[in-house]
Amino acid sequence: MPAELVCFSERCRARYPVTEVIYNCPRCGGLLETAYPPAADADALRTLWRERRLSNAPLDQSGVWRYREFIPFLEDPAQVVTLREGNTPLLPAPRAARYAGLDAIVFKHQGFNPTGSFKDNGMTCGASQAVRLGMRRVACVSTGNTSASMAAYASAAGLEPIIFIPHGNIAYGKLAQALEYGARTFQVEANFDQILALVRTLADRLGIYLLNSINPFRIEGQKTIMAEMLDQRDWNPPDWVVLPGGNLGNTSAFGKGLRELHAMGLIRKMPKLAVIQAEGSAPFFTLTHTPGMQELDPVTHPETLATAIKIGDPVSWPKALHEVEASGGVVEKVSEQEIADAKAVIGASGVGCEPASAATLAGIRKLRAAGVMRADADVVAVLTGNVLKDPDYIYRYHTGQLDGPDGRRIEATFGNQPTVVPNDAGRIAALLEG
Ligand SMILES: *Cc1c(COP(=O)(O)O)cnc(C)c1O
């Protein structure tokens, strides 16, 4: 039995061939996921995956395709487009741990990817599926990192990348990448959710393959972040995996990945997922904290400087809800000030990340203070994007010029201003000694 697409909705569970070009269930409109027959035995996989780290073959060097038995949706490996994504480090950060009130913390830093975010883990799979389907043009709507990643992978595969971004709502580093990687780029006067509806219409009309986060193959690639993290920890699961929540694709991917690894016998215990949202863009937090609420209520005007999680109507919420509940996890929200300060602490730990990623540390600090997390908990926080994605934010914060979306100044609690000095060794020495 080959891979299939299965409707995620409990009441439907319709099945489709993996080669069908569909983004939602044609029968009920539900989300789709990729399903496979049961995989080989756990010990053999552990050994095989570890051995591949010594190989020079491109697929083995990819931190996604090294785990290809975990994502077996392609039949022909020649269709894979890889930029050697994944292979991201686990970085301990004692200073960040102290800030959050933990004995220790480890960051899984997805910003070390080829285009600087975890979107590469998924995009290698989405782009490969596009090649397999014989598509020539691919499109996405994105707050930034998806477009940067899609542009790179599509161009590497010889496909034409088409990108739609909300006008004036994107971090500079990300837009620059999309242009440099050769994407046709449209800035639309609408918010993310409105543009998504527009692009779906265009994709159907023009036969363009959609590589948005709803794409089930991207989710498959993002699952391998959990496989790689656990492989790096010799299959010893942490107590918590903490990540920021925007469209909630990553939450869905991590949950699916951890459940499947558990079912395959690769881990004995399920880590809890902690999903952190920005206060001004927290519909998933509201859903999980409102008794009796069954459906997500979209936020019409999402606001946060953490543009990667500025999403009012997250498409993957039904999956994410299932995964948070199945893992016994939690959802938290944090303020702009908390994100900015946590980000500076991650930077001062020598690690660095973009604003959305820092929501993790801010959220952990809150969960720790509330007693949800113990001081001695084994915590892996996923830093989703690279520090250089949003340099404007950094400069403003450190120089006390960063204003929140409501226009209120964000305090430079851990500000680090450059000092203007004369060309005078004596005066500089005096400053350094003082
Ligand atoms: C895309 C992105 C997120 C949000 O991930 P979702 O899967 O949409 O929840 C968070 N941080 C960064 C840096 C991102 O690029």
PDB file of C-alpha atoms in Angstrom, residues 205-360:
ATOM      1  CA  ARG A 205      -7.597  29.043 -12.573  1.00  0.00           C
ATOM      2  CA  LEU A 206      -3.995  28.959 -13.795  1.00  0.00           C
ATOM      3  CA  GLY A 207      -2.860  25.484 -12.744  1.00  0.00           C
ATOM      4  CA  ILE A 208      -0.250  26.720 -10.308  1.00  0.00           C
ATOM      5  CA  TYR A 209       0.834  24.420  -7.481  1.00  0.00           C
ATOM      6  CA  LEU A 210       0.241  25.967  -4.061  1.00  0.00           C
ATOM      7  CA  LEU A 211       3.009  25.703  -1.498  1.00  0.00           C
ATOM      8  CA  ASN A 212       1.267  27.287   1.466  1.00  0.00           C
ATOM      9  CA  SER A 213       1.527  25.821   4.937  1.00  0.00           C
ATOM     10  CA  ILE A 214      -1.708  23.895   4.328  1.00  0.00           C
ATOM     11  CA  ASN A 215       0.278  21.805   1.807  1.00  0.00           C
ATOM     12  CA  PRO A 216       0.475  18.370   3.488  1.00  0.00           C
ATOM     13  CA  PHE A 217       3.926  17.625   2.054  1.00  0.00           C
ATOM     14  CA  ARG A 218       5.445  20.670   3.740  1.00  0.00           C
ATOM     15  CA  ILE A 219       4.067  19.349   7.022  1.00  0.00           C
ATOM     16  CA  GLU A 220       5.825  16.035   6.322  1.00  0.00           C
ATOM     17  CA  GLY A 221       9.176  17.783   5.928  1.00  0.00           C
ATOM     18  CA  GLN A 222       8.693  19.757   9.119  1.00  0.00           C
ATOM     19  CA  LYS A 223       8.079  16.491  11.007  1.00  0.00           C
ATOM     20  CA  THR A 224      11.734  15.656  10.523  1.00  0.00           C
ATOM     21  CA  ILE A 225      12.712  18.553  12.823  1.00  0.00           C
ATOM     22  CA  MET A 226      11.473  16.312  15.638  1.00  0.00           C
ATOM     23  CA  ALA A 227      13.204  13.226  14.214  1.00  0.00           C
ATOM     24  CA  GLU A 228      16.511  15.076  13.923  1.00  0.00           C
ATOM     25  CA  MET A 229      16.167  16.607  17.408  1.00  0.00           C
ATOM     26  CA  LEU A 230      15.542  13.172  18.921  1.00  0.00           C
ATOM     27  CA  ASP A 231      18.334  11.560  16.906  1.00  0.00           C
ATOM     28  CA  GLN A 232      20.672  14.273  18.272  1.00  0.00           C
ATOM     29  CA  ARG A 233      19.505  13.376  21.789  1.00  0.00           C
ATOM     30  CA  ASP A 234      19.991   9.626  21.190  1.00  0.00           C
ATOM     31  CA  TRP A 235      16.192   9.224  21.143  1.00  0.00           C
ATOM     32  CA  ASN A 236      15.760  10.566  24.656  1.00  0.00           C
ATOM     33  CA  PRO A 237      12.624  12.757  24.471  1.00  0.00           C
ATOM     34  CA  PRO A 238      12.496  16.056  26.400  1.00  0.00           C
ATOM     35  CA  ASP A 239       9.607  16.910  28.736  1.00  0.00           C
ATOM     36  CA  TRP A 240       8.592  19.896  26.614  1.00  0.00           C
ATOM     37  CA  VAL A 241       8.934  21.064  23.038  1.00  0.00           C
ATOM     38  CA  VAL A 242       8.171  24.791  22.821  1.00  0.00           C
ATOM     39  CA  LEU A 243       7.441  26.643  19.585  1.00  0.00           C
ATOM     40  CA  PRO A 244       5.764  29.827  18.342  1.00  0.00           C
ATOM     41  CA  GLY A 245       2.324  29.478  16.755  1.00  0.00           C
ATOM     42  CA  GLY A 246       1.248  31.422  13.650  1.00  0.00           C
ATOM     43  CA  ASN A 247      -0.533  29.414  10.985  1.00  0.00           C
ATOM     44  CA  LEU A 248       0.031  26.390  13.255  1.00  0.00           C
ATOM     45  CA  GLY A 249       1.576  24.214  10.531  1.00  0.00           C
ATOM     46  CA  ASN A 250       4.639  23.557  12.639  1.00  0.00           C
ATOM     47  CA  THR A 251       2.539  22.640  15.677  1.00  0.00           C
ATOM     48  CA  SER A 252       0.657  20.162  13.477  1.00  0.00           C
ATOM     49  CA  ALA A 253       3.894  18.792  12.046  1.00  0.00           C
ATOM     50  CA  PHE A 254       5.648  18.359  15.399  1.00  0.00           C
ATOM     51  CA  GLY A 255       2.619  16.644  16.920  1.00  0.00           C
ATOM     52  CA  LYS A 256       2.164  14.281  13.975  1.00  0.00           C
ATOM     53  CA  GLY A 257       5.881  13.569  13.902  1.00  0.00           C
ATOM     54  CA  LEU A 258       6.109  12.798  17.606  1.00  0.00           C
ATOM     55  CA  ARG A 259       3.017  10.577  17.513  1.00  0.00           C
ATOM     56  CA  GLU A 260       4.384   8.635  14.549  1.00  0.00           C
ATOM     57  CA  LEU A 261       7.833   8.244  16.123  1.00  0.00           C
ATOM     58  CA  HIS A 262       6.103   6.965  19.237  1.00  0.00           C
ATOM     59  CA  ALA A 263       3.996   4.512  17.230  1.00  0.00           C
ATOM     60  CA  MET A 264       7.127   3.326  15.400  1.00  0.00           C
ATOM     61  CA  GLY A 265       8.777   2.581  18.747  1.00  0.00           C
ATOM     62  CA  LEU A 266      11.543   5.171  18.284  1.00  0.00           C
ATOM     63  CA  ILE A 267      10.545   6.981  21.489  1.00  0.00           C
ATOM     64  CA  ARG A 268       8.784   5.638  24.589  1.00  0.00           C
ATOM     65  CA  LYS A 269       7.414   8.933  25.899  1.00  0.00           C
ATOM     66  CA  MET A 270       5.601  11.842  24.214  1.00  0.00           C
ATOM     67  CA  PRO A 271       6.949  15.321  24.965  1.00  0.00           C
ATOM     68  CA  LYS A 272       4.328  17.969  25.712  1.00  0.00           C
ATOM     69  CA  LEU A 273       3.903  20.722  23.142  1.00  0.00           C
ATOM     70  CA  ALA A 274       3.832  24.338  24.356  1.00  0.00           C
ATOM     71  CA  VAL A 275       2.641  26.728  21.645  1.00  0.00           C
ATOM     72  CA  ILE A 276       3.279  30.448  22.165  1.00  0.00           C
ATOM     73  CA  GLN A 277       1.357  33.195  20.376  1.00  0.00           C
ATOM     74  CA  ALA A 278       1.743  36.962  20.316  1.00  0.00           C
ATOM     75  CA  GLU A 279      -0.986  38.716  22.329  1.00  0.00           C
ATOM     76  CA  GLY A 280      -2.267  40.733  19.369  1.00  0.00           C
ATOM     77  CA  SER A 281      -2.538  37.664  17.191  1.00  0.00           C
ATOM     78  CA  ALA A 282      -3.661  34.880  19.492  1.00  0.00           C
ATOM     79  CA  PRO A 283      -6.851  33.190  18.212  1.00  0.00           C
ATOM     80  CA  PHE A 284      -5.487  29.744  19.113  1.00  0.00           C
ATOM     81  CA  PHE A 285      -4.817  30.874  22.675  1.00  0.00           C
ATOM     82  CA  THR A 286      -8.402  32.155  22.887  1.00  0.00           C
ATOM     83  CA  LEU A 287      -9.783  28.882  21.509  1.00  0.00           C
ATOM     84  CA  THR A 288      -7.889  26.796  24.053  1.00  0.00           C
ATOM     85  CA  HIS A 289      -8.701  29.073  26.989  1.00  0.00           C
ATOM     86  CA  THR A 290     -12.402  29.670  26.434  1.00  0.00           C
ATOM     87  CA  PRO A 291     -14.563  26.977  28.055  1.00  0.00           C
ATOM     88  CA  GLY A 292     -17.000  25.420  25.602  1.00  0.00           C
ATOM     89  CA  MET A 293     -15.468  27.077  22.533  1.00  0.00           C
ATOM     90  CA  GLN A 294     -15.388  24.554  19.674  1.00  0.00           C
ATOM     91  CA  GLU A 295     -14.280  26.559  16.648  1.00  0.00           C
ATOM     92  CA  LEU A 296     -11.501  29.049  16.162  1.00  0.00           C
ATOM     93  CA  ASP A 297     -12.709  32.636  16.008  1.00  0.00           C
ATOM     94  CA  PRO A 298     -10.386  34.514  13.619  1.00  0.00           C
ATOM     95  CA  VAL A 299      -8.751  37.776  14.683  1.00  0.00           C
ATOM     96  CA  THR A 300      -9.666  40.284  11.967  1.00  0.00           C
ATOM     97  CA  HIS A 301      -6.755  42.648  12.503  1.00  0.00           C
ATOM     98  CA  PRO A 302      -3.854  40.632  13.873  1.00  0.00           C
ATOM     99  CA  GLU A 303      -1.103  42.802  15.320  1.00  0.00           C
ATOM    100  CA  THR A 304       2.466  42.001  16.311  1.00  0.00           C
ATOM    101  CA  LEU A 305       5.958  43.084  15.319  1.00  0.00           C
ATOM    102  CA  ALA A 306       6.762  39.367  15.125  1.00  0.00           C
ATOM    103  CA  THR A 307       5.532  39.280  11.526  1.00  0.00           C
ATOM    104  CA  ALA A 308       6.080  35.522  11.109  1.00  0.00           C
ATOM    105  CA  ILE A 309       3.262  34.865  13.591  1.00  0.00           C
ATOM    106  CA  LYS A 310       1.022  37.765  12.610  1.00  0.00           C
ATOM    107  CA  ILE A 311      -1.826  35.519  11.480  1.00  0.00           C
ATOM    108  CA  GLY A 312      -5.454  35.988  12.497  1.00  0.00           C
ATOM    109  CA  ASP A 313      -6.997  32.930  10.854  1.00  0.00           C
ATOM    110  CA  PRO A 314      -4.555  30.013  11.155  1.00  0.00           C
ATOM    111  CA  VAL A 315      -5.486  27.357   8.615  1.00  0.00           C
ATOM    112  CA  SER A 316      -4.091  24.378  10.502  1.00  0.00           C
ATOM    113  CA  TRP A 317      -5.894  24.989  13.808  1.00  0.00           C
ATOM    114  CA  PRO A 318      -7.910  21.720  13.815  1.00  0.00           C
ATOM    115  CA  LYS A 319      -4.715  19.679  13.493  1.00  0.00           C
ATOM    116  CA  ALA A 320      -2.862  21.840  15.992  1.00  0.00           C
ATOM    117  CA  LEU A 321      -5.681  21.546  18.533  1.00  0.00           C
ATOM    118  CA  HIS A 322      -5.599  17.774  18.193  1.00  0.00           C
ATOM    119  CA  GLU A 323      -1.818  17.699  18.652  1.00  0.00           C
ATOM    120  CA  VAL A 324      -1.710  19.990  21.671  1.00  0.00           C
ATOM    121  CA  GLU A 325      -4.437  17.935  23.359  1.00  0.00           C
ATOM    122  CA  ALA A 326      -2.892  14.582  22.391  1.00  0.00           C
ATOM    123  CA  SER A 327       0.459  15.648  23.868  1.00  0.00           C
ATOM    124  CA  GLY A 328      -1.076  17.052  27.069  1.00  0.00           C
ATOM    125  CA  GLY A 329       0.396  20.400  26.070  1.00  0.00           C
ATOM    126  CA  VAL A 330      -0.491  24.047  26.584  1.00  0.00           C
ATOM    127  CA  VAL A 331      -0.957  27.293  24.674  1.00  0.00           C
ATOM    128  CA  GLU A 332       0.338  30.609  26.029  1.00  0.00           C
ATOM    129  CA  LYS A 333       0.455  34.175  24.775  1.00  0.00           C
ATOM    130  CA  VAL A 334       3.049  36.885  25.348  1.00  0.00           C
ATOM    131  CA  SER A 335       3.259  40.657  24.933  1.00  0.00           C
ATOM    132  CA  GLU A 336       5.382  42.638  22.488  1.00  0.00           C
ATOM    133  CA  GLN A 337       7.609  43.756  25.367  1.00  0.00           C
ATOM    134  CA  GLU A 338       8.077  40.154  26.536  1.00  0.00           C
ATOM    135  CA  ILE A 339       9.013  39.030  23.018  1.00  0.00           C
ATOM    136  CA  ALA A 340      11.471  41.901  22.561  1.00  0.00           C
ATOM    137  CA  ASP A 341      13.217  41.291  25.897  1.00  0.00           C
ATOM    138  CA  ALA A 342      13.377  37.514  25.423  1.00  0.00           C
ATOM    139  CA  LYS A 343      14.855  38.082  21.991  1.00  0.00           C
ATOM    140  CA  ALA A 344      17.610  40.289  23.412  1.00  0.00           C
ATOM    141  CA  VAL A 345      18.385  37.630  26.039  1.00  0.00           C
ATOM    142  CA  ILE A 346      18.634  34.949  23.332  1.00  0.00           C
ATOM    143  CA  GLY A 347      20.968  37.285  21.470  1.00  0.00           C
ATOM    144  CA  ALA A 348      23.077  37.957  24.560  1.00  0.00           C
ATOM    145  CA  SER A 349      23.371  34.178  24.949  1.00  0.00           C
ATOM    146  CA  GLY A 350      25.306  34.177  21.686  1.00  0.00           C
ATOM    147  CA  VAL A 351      22.447  32.423  19.909  1.00  0.00           C
ATOM    148  CA  GLY A 352      20.184  35.071  18.343  1.00  0.00           C
ATOM    149  CA  CYS A 353      16.904  34.663  16.476  1.00  0.00           C
ATOM    150  CA  GLU A 354      14.124  36.615  14.784  1.00  0.00           C
ATOM    151  CA  PRO A 355      11.228  38.089  16.810  1.00  0.00           C
ATOM    152  CA  ALA A 356       8.674  35.259  16.348  1.00  0.00           C
ATOM    153  CA  SER A 357      11.225  32.704  17.573  1.00  0.00           C
ATOM    154  CA  ALA A 358      11.774  34.643  20.799  1.00  0.00           C
ATOM    155  CA  ALA A 359       8.123  34.135  21.741  1.00  0.00           C
ATOM    156  CA  THR A 360       9.300  30.692  22.894  1.00  0.00           C
TER     157      THR A 360
END
